[in-house]
């Protein structure tokens, strides 16, 4: 009888664990697919360039159309999740992403492909914040959430390098079109399983901040476009106008958000210095990482003669570093302060970027690329999870979507799009242009010197945040001791 009772009790628990595991697997698979598409087509750009006759500047928009739509609409996507429900928004975003992937794979000209890539970005902007919100809503702060966020951070940071590997394999063995078609069966499976497994969340009847969304999209798009155009057109009228419009639009965005009862961007979330520091560090690190993806692919193909698949496979050390450390970092955070773990990771990233800024065309893969790539993977894993935890800590349930959108905006728009645009501008190489090996090496060195500055600033921000929190903690203890001493004195007087 006791055995039967035990079985009756443990079977539902085991079933719940299985369901929770499958739910997390669906979310992570979808997130991996969304992140993959920021780089999966990188190694196919030379083939696409020849097939559709893109201009040097136009080719860059095959990447930027996706990144800009993704990053520019993340805040709106996060807010829609808060209002419409995370499950519903997640599935809607996946449906848009799958349909646009199929259309992109079937593209017959450059305008068609760029439009499909932008629509992919819209779908990703709806699905990604909802995916992260579903994780945080399903796991209270603590060990379980840290473990889930560790896997999410590993997928988000490692997905870009995996995209290069998968894209290279598909481009070499089948066609570049399968870099987009592959999303269709995976996305459909995620939608079907998601409808069965994902928990339903409440809808809230609140107005949408479309004015703020428009200002954010115009601002981010204009800023990135301006920086992308610097290598092509210099400080021309169009470049200055784009950057100026971006600054004005972002200023208008802040004003709109301060006046809205239900803003797109919850400015109150920035009242925490720790969260602001984590967002800034996160953005700087992602921006630096994107330089590695963009320039190292060109370096491997131009200086070493790698084909699409081999150059993608060369990023395997980075992917392995991320995924191995993603299993270890949650335990490290359990023993040490998250910022201390992040500082070790930042030190590795700094070493990797300095190393890459010195690489030459004659260096072997092992000497010039393997070790810095491994450091990039390990360092990123040690930075991303602590920053994810700090950005999402203490967020009220009704702000989960807004916080998720804010985090991923920092990653996609601030880091991936704007950061890459700054590095391309610093390199002096037109995005998507074909440069000589000598010009490429010079530009790559300039870019990695700039990304080294990014990481150096991130180190400084993290150290200042850690010291500030330590001082605040000491003051808090002293204040408590003083209050206790005063209370003790009052008790003695009364006695």
mmCIF file with all atom_site columns, N, CA, C and O in Angstrom, residues 1-27:
data_model
loop_
_atom_site.group_PDB
_atom_site.id
_atom_site.type_symbol
_atom_site.label_atom_id
_atom_site.label_alt_id
_atom_site.label_comp_id
_atom_site.label_asym_id
_atom_site.label_entity_id
_atom_site.label_seq_id
_atom_site.pdbx_PDB_ins_code
_atom_site.Cartn_x
_atom_site.Cartn_y
_atom_site.Cartn_z
_atom_site.occupancy
_atom_site.B_iso_or_equiv
_atom_site.pdbx_formal_charge
_atom_site.auth_seq_id
_atom_site.auth_comp_id
_atom_site.auth_asym_id
_atom_site.auth_atom_id
_atom_site.pdbx_PDB_model_num
ATOM 1   N N  . UNK A 1 1  ? 0.835  -1.211 0.000   1.00 0.00 ? 1  UNK A N  1
ATOM 2   C CA . UNK A 1 1  ? 0.000  0.000  0.000   1.00 0.00 ? 1  UNK A CA 1
ATOM 3   C C  . UNK A 1 1  ? 0.861  1.249  0.000   1.00 0.00 ? 1  UNK A C  1
ATOM 4   O O  . UNK A 1 1  ? 0.595  2.216  -0.706  1.00 0.00 ? 1  UNK A O  1
ATOM 5   N N  . UNK A 1 2  ? 1.916  1.209  0.833   1.00 0.00 ? 2  UNK A N  1
ATOM 6   C CA . UNK A 1 2  ? 2.801  2.370  0.921   1.00 0.00 ? 2  UNK A CA 1
ATOM 7   C C  . UNK A 1 2  ? 3.509  2.605  -0.402  1.00 0.00 ? 2  UNK A C  1
ATOM 8   O O  . UNK A 1 2  ? 3.758  3.725  -0.802  1.00 0.00 ? 2  UNK A O  1
ATOM 9   N N  . UNK A 1 3  ? 3.844  1.469  -1.097  1.00 0.00 ? 3  UNK A N  1
ATOM 10  C CA . UNK A 1 3  ? 4.511  1.621  -2.390  1.00 0.00 ? 3  UNK A CA 1
ATOM 11  C C  . UNK A 1 3  ? 3.588  2.302  -3.387  1.00 0.00 ? 3  UNK A C  1
ATOM 12  O O  . UNK A 1 3  ? 3.963  3.195  -4.119  1.00 0.00 ? 3  UNK A O  1
ATOM 13  N N  . UNK A 1 4  ? 2.316  1.863  -3.377  1.00 0.00 ? 4  UNK A N  1
ATOM 14  C CA . UNK A 1 4  ? 1.354  2.475  -4.287  1.00 0.00 ? 4  UNK A CA 1
ATOM 15  C C  . UNK A 1 4  ? 1.157  3.937  -3.997  1.00 0.00 ? 4  UNK A C  1
ATOM 16  O O  . UNK A 1 4  ? 1.051  4.752  -4.892  1.00 0.00 ? 4  UNK A O  1
ATOM 17  N N  . UNK A 1 5  ? 1.093  4.287  -2.700  1.00 0.00 ? 5  UNK A N  1
ATOM 18  C CA . UNK A 1 5  ? 0.932  5.694  -2.331  1.00 0.00 ? 5  UNK A CA 1
ATOM 19  C C  . UNK A 1 5  ? 2.108  6.519  -2.798  1.00 0.00 ? 5  UNK A C  1
ATOM 20  O O  . UNK A 1 5  ? 1.965  7.609  -3.347  1.00 0.00 ? 5  UNK A O  1
ATOM 21  N N  . UNK A 1 6  ? 3.314  5.959  -2.597  1.00 0.00 ? 6  UNK A N  1
ATOM 22  C CA . UNK A 1 6  ? 4.520  6.676  -3.034  1.00 0.00 ? 6  UNK A CA 1
ATOM 23  C C  . UNK A 1 6  ? 4.499  6.914  -4.531  1.00 0.00 ? 6  UNK A C  1
ATOM 24  O O  . UNK A 1 6  ? 4.832  7.977  -5.016  1.00 0.00 ? 6  UNK A O  1
ATOM 25  N N  . UNK A 1 7  ? 4.061  5.908  -5.284  1.00 0.00 ? 7  UNK A N  1
ATOM 26  C CA . UNK A 1 7  ? 4.008  6.046  -6.735  1.00 0.00 ? 7  UNK A CA 1
ATOM 27  C C  . UNK A 1 7  ? 3.018  7.114  -7.146  1.00 0.00 ? 7  UNK A C  1
ATOM 28  O O  . UNK A 1 7  ? 3.280  7.942  -8.012  1.00 0.00 ? 7  UNK A O  1
ATOM 29  N N  . UNK A 1 8  ? 1.867  7.151  -6.461  1.00 0.00 ? 8  UNK A N  1
ATOM 30  C CA . UNK A 1 8  ? 0.841  8.136  -6.782  1.00 0.00 ? 8  UNK A CA 1
ATOM 31  C C  . UNK A 1 8  ? 1.339  9.547  -6.536  1.00 0.00 ? 8  UNK A C  1
ATOM 32  O O  . UNK A 1 8  ? 0.955  10.489 -7.222  1.00 0.00 ? 8  UNK A O  1
ATOM 33  N N  . UNK A 1 9  ? 2.209  9.705  -5.523  1.00 0.00 ? 9  UNK A N  1
ATOM 34  C CA . UNK A 1 9  ? 2.690  11.036 -5.176  1.00 0.00 ? 9  UNK A CA 1
ATOM 35  C C  . UNK A 1 9  ? 3.799  11.486 -6.122  1.00 0.00 ? 9  UNK A C  1
ATOM 36  O O  . UNK A 1 9  ? 3.834  12.612 -6.581  1.00 0.00 ? 9  UNK A O  1
ATOM 37  N N  . UNK A 1 10 ? 4.715  10.584 -6.437  1.00 0.00 ? 10 UNK A N  1
ATOM 38  C CA . UNK A 1 10 ? 5.890  10.983 -7.208  1.00 0.00 ? 10 UNK A CA 1
ATOM 39  C C  . UNK A 1 10 ? 5.613  11.088 -8.700  1.00 0.00 ? 10 UNK A C  1
ATOM 40  O O  . UNK A 1 10 ? 6.257  11.863 -9.393  1.00 0.00 ? 10 UNK A O  1
ATOM 41  N N  . UNK A 1 11 ? 4.649  10.326 -9.214  1.00 0.00 ? 11 UNK A N  1
ATOM 42  C CA . UNK A 1 11 ? 4.401  10.357 -10.653 1.00 0.00 ? 11 UNK A CA 1
ATOM 43  C C  . UNK A 1 11 ? 3.967  11.741 -11.142 1.00 0.00 ? 11 UNK A C  1
ATOM 44  O O  . UNK A 1 11 ? 4.502  12.232 -12.134 1.00 0.00 ? 11 UNK A O  1
ATOM 45  N N  . UNK A 1 12 ? 3.012  12.435 -10.474 1.00 0.00 ? 12 UNK A N  1
ATOM 46  C CA . UNK A 1 12 ? 2.676  13.790 -10.921 1.00 0.00 ? 12 UNK A CA 1
ATOM 47  C C  . UNK A 1 12 ? 3.866  14.737 -10.849 1.00 0.00 ? 12 UNK A C  1
ATOM 48  O O  . UNK A 1 12 ? 4.033  15.588 -11.720 1.00 0.00 ? 12 UNK A O  1
ATOM 49  N N  . UNK A 1 13 ? 4.701  14.591 -9.810  1.00 0.00 ? 13 UNK A N  1
ATOM 50  C CA . UNK A 1 13 ? 5.868  15.464 -9.696  1.00 0.00 ? 13 UNK A CA 1
ATOM 51  C C  . UNK A 1 13 ? 6.823  15.241 -10.858 1.00 0.00 ? 13 UNK A C  1
ATOM 52  O O  . UNK A 1 13 ? 7.340  16.187 -11.456 1.00 0.00 ? 13 UNK A O  1
ATOM 53  N N  . UNK A 1 14 ? 7.046  13.947 -11.179 1.00 0.00 ? 14 UNK A N  1
ATOM 54  C CA . UNK A 1 14 ? 7.922  13.636 -12.318 1.00 0.00 ? 14 UNK A CA 1
ATOM 55  C C  . UNK A 1 14 ? 7.323  14.166 -13.614 1.00 0.00 ? 14 UNK A C  1
ATOM 56  O O  . UNK A 1 14 ? 8.033  14.667 -14.488 1.00 0.00 ? 14 UNK A O  1
ATOM 57  N N  . UNK A 1 15 ? 5.992  14.041 -13.744 1.00 0.00 ? 15 UNK A N  1
ATOM 58  C CA . UNK A 1 15 ? 5.317  14.540 -14.934 1.00 0.00 ? 15 UNK A CA 1
ATOM 59  C C  . UNK A 1 15 ? 5.461  16.048 -15.050 1.00 0.00 ? 15 UNK A C  1
ATOM 60  O O  . UNK A 1 15 ? 5.690  16.583 -16.141 1.00 0.00 ? 15 UNK A O  1
ATOM 61  N N  . UNK A 1 16 ? 5.345  16.758 -13.918 1.00 0.00 ? 16 UNK A N  1
ATOM 62  C CA . UNK A 1 16 ? 5.499  18.214 -13.926 1.00 0.00 ? 16 UNK A CA 1
ATOM 63  C C  . UNK A 1 16 ? 6.913  18.610 -14.320 1.00 0.00 ? 16 UNK A C  1
ATOM 64  O O  . UNK A 1 16 ? 7.117  19.586 -15.050 1.00 0.00 ? 16 UNK A O  1
ATOM 65  N N  . UNK A 1 17 ? 7.915  17.867 -13.817 1.00 0.00 ? 17 UNK A N  1
ATOM 66  C CA . UNK A 1 17 ? 9.300  18.170 -14.175 1.00 0.00 ? 17 UNK A CA 1
ATOM 67  C C  . UNK A 1 17 ? 9.534  17.953 -15.666 1.00 0.00 ? 17 UNK A C  1
ATOM 68  O O  . UNK A 1 17 ? 10.226 18.730 -16.321 1.00 0.00 ? 17 UNK A O  1
ATOM 69  N N  . UNK A 1 18 ? 8.946  16.870 -16.193 1.00 0.00 ? 18 UNK A N  1
ATOM 70  C CA . UNK A 1 18 ? 9.087  16.594 -17.627 1.00 0.00 ? 18 UNK A CA 1
ATOM 71  C C  . UNK A 1 18 ? 8.452  17.704 -18.456 1.00 0.00 ? 18 UNK A C  1
ATOM 72  O O  . UNK A 1 18 ? 9.030  18.175 -19.440 1.00 0.00 ? 18 UNK A O  1
ATOM 73  N N  . UNK A 1 19 ? 7.250  18.119 -18.038 1.00 0.00 ? 19 UNK A N  1
ATOM 74  C CA . UNK A 1 19 ? 6.555  19.186 -18.767 1.00 0.00 ? 19 UNK A CA 1
ATOM 75  C C  . UNK A 1 19 ? 7.344  20.489 -18.701 1.00 0.00 ? 19 UNK A C  1
ATOM 76  O O  . UNK A 1 19 ? 7.464  21.195 -19.701 1.00 0.00 ? 19 UNK A O  1
ATOM 77  N N  . UNK A 1 20 ? 7.884  20.798 -17.508 1.00 0.00 ? 20 UNK A N  1
ATOM 78  C CA . UNK A 1 20 ? 8.685  22.019 -17.356 1.00 0.00 ? 20 UNK A CA 1
ATOM 79  C C  . UNK A 1 20 ? 9.925  21.965 -18.239 1.00 0.00 ? 20 UNK A C  1
ATOM 80  O O  . UNK A 1 20 ? 10.310 22.966 -18.862 1.00 0.00 ? 20 UNK A O  1
ATOM 81  N N  . UNK A 1 21 ? 10.553 20.778 -18.316 1.00 0.00 ? 21 UNK A N  1
ATOM 82  C CA . UNK A 1 21 ? 11.725 20.619 -19.164 1.00 0.00 ? 21 UNK A CA 1
ATOM 83  C C  . UNK A 1 21 ? 11.397 20.790 -20.631 1.00 0.00 ? 21 UNK A C  1
ATOM 84  O O  . UNK A 1 21 ? 12.137 21.452 -21.377 1.00 0.00 ? 21 UNK A O  1
ATOM 85  N N  . UNK A 1 22 ? 10.264 20.235 -21.069 1.00 0.00 ? 22 UNK A N  1
ATOM 86  C CA . UNK A 1 22 ? 9.847  20.368 -22.462 1.00 0.00 ? 22 UNK A CA 1
ATOM 87  C C  . UNK A 1 22 ? 9.487  21.817 -22.784 1.00 0.00 ? 22 UNK A C  1
ATOM 88  O O  . UNK A 1 22 ? 9.796  22.320 -23.870 1.00 0.00 ? 22 UNK A O  1
ATOM 89  N N  . UNK A 1 23 ? 8.837  22.480 -21.843 1.00 0.00 ? 23 UNK A N  1
ATOM 90  C CA . UNK A 1 23 ? 8.476  23.884 -22.034 1.00 0.00 ? 23 UNK A CA 1
ATOM 91  C C  . UNK A 1 23 ? 9.718  24.736 -22.220 1.00 0.00 ? 23 UNK A C  1
ATOM 92  O O  . UNK A 1 23 ? 9.794  25.577 -23.130 1.00 0.00 ? 23 UNK A O  1
ATOM 93  N N  . UNK A 1 24 ? 10.711 24.534 -21.343 1.00 0.00 ? 24 UNK A N  1
ATOM 94  C CA . UNK A 1 24 ? 11.965 25.278 -21.457 1.00 0.00 ? 24 UNK A CA 1
ATOM 95  C C  . UNK A 1 24 ? 12.662 24.958 -22.781 1.00 0.00 ? 24 UNK A C  1
ATOM 96  O O  . UNK A 1 24 ? 13.227 25.851 -23.425 1.00 0.00 ? 24 UNK A O  1
ATOM 97  N N  . UNK A 1 25 ? 12.602 23.693 -23.208 1.00 0.00 ? 25 UNK A N  1
ATOM 98  C CA . UNK A 1 25 ? 13.231 23.295 -24.473 1.00 0.00 ? 25 UNK A CA 1
ATOM 99  C C  . UNK A 1 25 ? 12.587 24.016 -25.654 1.00 0.00 ? 25 UNK A C  1
ATOM 100 O O  . UNK A 1 25 ? 13.286 24.452 -26.583 1.00 0.00 ? 25 UNK A O  1
ATOM 101 N N  . UNK A 1 26 ? 11.263 24.165 -25.641 1.00 0.00 ? 26 UNK A N  1
ATOM 102 C CA . UNK A 1 26 ? 10.572 24.877 -26.714 1.00 0.00 ? 26 UNK A CA 1
ATOM 103 C C  . UNK A 1 26 ? 11.015 26.331 -26.755 1.00 0.00 ? 26 UNK A C  1
ATOM 104 O O  . UNK A 1 26 ? 11.317 26.892 -27.823 1.00 0.00 ? 26 UNK A O  1
ATOM 105 N N  . UNK A 1 27 ? 11.070 26.970 -25.580 1.00 0.00 ? 27 UNK A N  1
ATOM 106 C CA . UNK A 1 27 ? 11.458 28.381 -25.512 1.00 0.00 ? 27 UNK A CA 1
ATOM 107 C C  . UNK A 1 27 ? 12.894 28.573 -25.997 1.00 0.00 ? 27 UNK A C  1
ATOM 108 O O  . UNK A 1 27 ? 13.187 29.484 -26.782 1.00 0.00 ? 27 UNK A O  1
#
